[in-house]
mmCIF file of C-alpha atoms in Angstrom:
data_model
loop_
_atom_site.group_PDB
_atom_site.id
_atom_site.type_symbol
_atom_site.label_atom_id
_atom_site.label_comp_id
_atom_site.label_asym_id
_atom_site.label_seq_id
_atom_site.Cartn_x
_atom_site.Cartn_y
_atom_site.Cartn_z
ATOM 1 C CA UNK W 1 0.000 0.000 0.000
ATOM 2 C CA UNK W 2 1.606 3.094 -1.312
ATOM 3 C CA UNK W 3 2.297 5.553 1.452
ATOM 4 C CA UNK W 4 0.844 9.186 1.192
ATOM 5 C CA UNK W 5 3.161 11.980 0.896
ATOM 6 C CA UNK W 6 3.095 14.700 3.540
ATOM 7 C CA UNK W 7 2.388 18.391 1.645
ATOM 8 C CA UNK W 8 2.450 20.900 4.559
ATOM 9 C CA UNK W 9 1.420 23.068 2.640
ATOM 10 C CA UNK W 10 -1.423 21.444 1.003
ATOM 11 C CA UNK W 11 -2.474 20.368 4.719
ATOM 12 C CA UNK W 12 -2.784 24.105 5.687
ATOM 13 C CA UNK W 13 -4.086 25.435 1.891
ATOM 14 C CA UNK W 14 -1.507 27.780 1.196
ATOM 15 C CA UNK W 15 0.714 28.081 -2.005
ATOM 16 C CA UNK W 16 4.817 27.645 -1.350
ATOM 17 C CA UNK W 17 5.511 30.945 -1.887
ATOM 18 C CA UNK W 18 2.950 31.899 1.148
ATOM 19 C CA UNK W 19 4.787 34.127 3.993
ATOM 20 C CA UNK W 20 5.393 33.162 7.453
ATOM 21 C CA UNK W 21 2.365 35.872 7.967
ATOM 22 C CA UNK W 22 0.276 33.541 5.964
ATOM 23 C CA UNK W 23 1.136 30.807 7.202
ATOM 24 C CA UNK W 24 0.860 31.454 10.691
ATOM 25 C CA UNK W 25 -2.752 32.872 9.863
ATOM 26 C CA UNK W 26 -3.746 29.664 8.261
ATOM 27 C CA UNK W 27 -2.373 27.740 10.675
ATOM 28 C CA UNK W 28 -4.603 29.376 13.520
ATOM 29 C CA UNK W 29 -7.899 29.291 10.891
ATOM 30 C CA UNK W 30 -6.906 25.264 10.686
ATOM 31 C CA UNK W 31 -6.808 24.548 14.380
ATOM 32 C CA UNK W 32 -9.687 26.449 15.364
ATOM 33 C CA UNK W 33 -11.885 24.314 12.672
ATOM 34 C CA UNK W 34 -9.930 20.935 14.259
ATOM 35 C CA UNK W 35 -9.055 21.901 18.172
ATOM 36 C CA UNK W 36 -11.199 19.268 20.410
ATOM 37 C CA UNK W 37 -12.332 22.368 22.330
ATOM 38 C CA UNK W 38 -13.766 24.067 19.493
ATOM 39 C CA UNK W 39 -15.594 21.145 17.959
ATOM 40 C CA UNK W 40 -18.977 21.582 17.920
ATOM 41 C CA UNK W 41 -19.422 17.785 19.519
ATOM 42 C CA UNK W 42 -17.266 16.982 22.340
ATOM 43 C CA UNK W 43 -16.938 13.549 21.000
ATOM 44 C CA UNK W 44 -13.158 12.414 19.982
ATOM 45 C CA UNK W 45 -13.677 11.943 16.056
ATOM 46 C CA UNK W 46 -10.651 9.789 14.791
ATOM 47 C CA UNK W 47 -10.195 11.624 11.131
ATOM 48 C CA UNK W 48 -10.388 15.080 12.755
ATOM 49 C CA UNK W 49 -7.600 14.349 15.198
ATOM 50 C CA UNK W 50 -5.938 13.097 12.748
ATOM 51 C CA UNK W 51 -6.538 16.038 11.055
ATOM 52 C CA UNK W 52 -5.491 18.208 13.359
ATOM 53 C CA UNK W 53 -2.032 16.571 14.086
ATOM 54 C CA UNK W 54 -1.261 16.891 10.518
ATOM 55 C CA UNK W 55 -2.176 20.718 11.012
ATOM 56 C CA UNK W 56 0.468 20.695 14.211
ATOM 57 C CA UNK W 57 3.202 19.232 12.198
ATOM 58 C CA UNK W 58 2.497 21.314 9.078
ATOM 59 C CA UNK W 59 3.250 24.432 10.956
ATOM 60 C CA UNK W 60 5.852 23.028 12.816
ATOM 61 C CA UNK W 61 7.990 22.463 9.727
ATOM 62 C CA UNK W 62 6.711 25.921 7.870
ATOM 63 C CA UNK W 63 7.410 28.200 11.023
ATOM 64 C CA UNK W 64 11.136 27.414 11.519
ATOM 65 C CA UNK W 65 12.875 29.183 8.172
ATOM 66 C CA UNK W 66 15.813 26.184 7.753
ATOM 67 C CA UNK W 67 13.478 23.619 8.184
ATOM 68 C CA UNK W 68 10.986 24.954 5.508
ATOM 69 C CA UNK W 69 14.076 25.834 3.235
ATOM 70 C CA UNK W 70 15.486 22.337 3.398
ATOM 71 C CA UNK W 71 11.685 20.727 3.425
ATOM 72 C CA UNK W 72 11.494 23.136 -0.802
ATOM 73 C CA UNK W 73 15.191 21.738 -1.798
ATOM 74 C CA UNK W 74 14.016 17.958 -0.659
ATOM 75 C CA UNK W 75 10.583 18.500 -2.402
ATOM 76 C CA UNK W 76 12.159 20.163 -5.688
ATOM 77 C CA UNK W 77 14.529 17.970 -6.024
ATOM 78 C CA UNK W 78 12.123 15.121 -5.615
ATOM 79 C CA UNK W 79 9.457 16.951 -8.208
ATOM 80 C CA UNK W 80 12.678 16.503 -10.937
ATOM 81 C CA UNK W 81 13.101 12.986 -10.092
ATOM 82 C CA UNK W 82 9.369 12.299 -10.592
ATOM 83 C CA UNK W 83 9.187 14.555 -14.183
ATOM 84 C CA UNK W 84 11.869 12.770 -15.297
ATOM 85 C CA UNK W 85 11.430 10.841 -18.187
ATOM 86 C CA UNK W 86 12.947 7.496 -17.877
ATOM 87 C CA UNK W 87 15.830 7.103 -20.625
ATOM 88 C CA UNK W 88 16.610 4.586 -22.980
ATOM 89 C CA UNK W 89 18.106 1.087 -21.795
ATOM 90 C CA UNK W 90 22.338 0.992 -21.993
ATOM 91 C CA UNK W 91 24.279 -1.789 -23.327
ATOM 92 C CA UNK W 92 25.540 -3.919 -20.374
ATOM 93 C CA UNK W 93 28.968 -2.373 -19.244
ATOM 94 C CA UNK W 94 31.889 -4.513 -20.048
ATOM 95 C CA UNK W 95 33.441 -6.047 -17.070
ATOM 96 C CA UNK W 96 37.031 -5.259 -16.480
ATOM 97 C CA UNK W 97 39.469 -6.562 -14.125
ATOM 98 C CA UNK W 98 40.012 -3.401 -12.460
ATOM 99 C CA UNK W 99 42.023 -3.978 -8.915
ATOM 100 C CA UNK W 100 40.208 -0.452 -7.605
ATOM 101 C CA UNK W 101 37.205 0.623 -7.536
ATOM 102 C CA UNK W 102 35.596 3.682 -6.655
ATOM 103 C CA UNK W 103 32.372 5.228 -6.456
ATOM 104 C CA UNK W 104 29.842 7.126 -4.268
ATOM 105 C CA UNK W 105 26.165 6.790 -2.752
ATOM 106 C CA UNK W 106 23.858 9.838 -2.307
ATOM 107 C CA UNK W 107 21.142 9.467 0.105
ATOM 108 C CA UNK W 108 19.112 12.807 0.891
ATOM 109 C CA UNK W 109 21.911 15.087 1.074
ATOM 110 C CA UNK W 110 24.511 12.722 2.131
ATOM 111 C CA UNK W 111 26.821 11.064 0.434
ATOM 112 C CA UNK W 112 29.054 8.303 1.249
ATOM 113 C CA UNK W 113 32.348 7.409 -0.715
ATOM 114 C CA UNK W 114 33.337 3.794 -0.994
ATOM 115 C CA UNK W 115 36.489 1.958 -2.173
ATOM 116 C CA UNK W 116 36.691 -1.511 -3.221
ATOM 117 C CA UNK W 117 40.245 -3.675 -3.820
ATOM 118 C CA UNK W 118 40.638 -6.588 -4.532
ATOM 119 C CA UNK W 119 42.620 -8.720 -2.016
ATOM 120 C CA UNK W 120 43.435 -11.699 -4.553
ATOM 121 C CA UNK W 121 42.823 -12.452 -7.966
#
């Protein structure tokens, strides 16, 4: 089951380019609508909770300005990837008896350099 991907900014209904002014105004319009004490039933209601943690954690990563900016890099970057068009299938590489290899992994920001030697042939 695919997992659903977390748009903070669709979960308070604000465009990316909203301020913090905005976005601390529709962050305050959202919890009114979803606080427990506000509710017009007192009755805990499972999807509005829900709701309303969503809300919580929206503004919690839109408020601080380093975690928004990195939250825009991590969602352009993964807006590319998905636009992409997937390219044409290469010829298997041809396999060389190289003693060292190199090469590097990226993970979300981070990448890790590897070496690999052969110890005997």
């Amino acid at each position: 089951m695919p997992r659903e991907i977390f748009d903070p900014y669709a979960v308070l209904g604000l465009p990316s380019t909203a301020t913090p002014d905005e976005i601390t105004h529709a962050y305050r319009r959202q919890v009114k609508a979803h606080h427990p004490d506000t509710r017009t039933t007192r009755h805990t209601i499972p999807p509005t909770d829900e709701q309303l943690r969503r809300v919580l954690a929206a503004y919690a990563l839109l408020r601080d300005p380093e975690r928004r900016a990195r939250y825009d890099r991590a969602a352009t970057r993964y807006d590319r990837a998905a636009n992409r068009r997937p390219t044409a299938r290469r010829a298997p590489a041809e396999t060389t008896n190289t003693l060292n290899t190199a090469g590097a992994l990226r993970i979300l920001g981070l990448t890790v350099g590897f070496r690999v030697r052969r110890l005997s042939e």
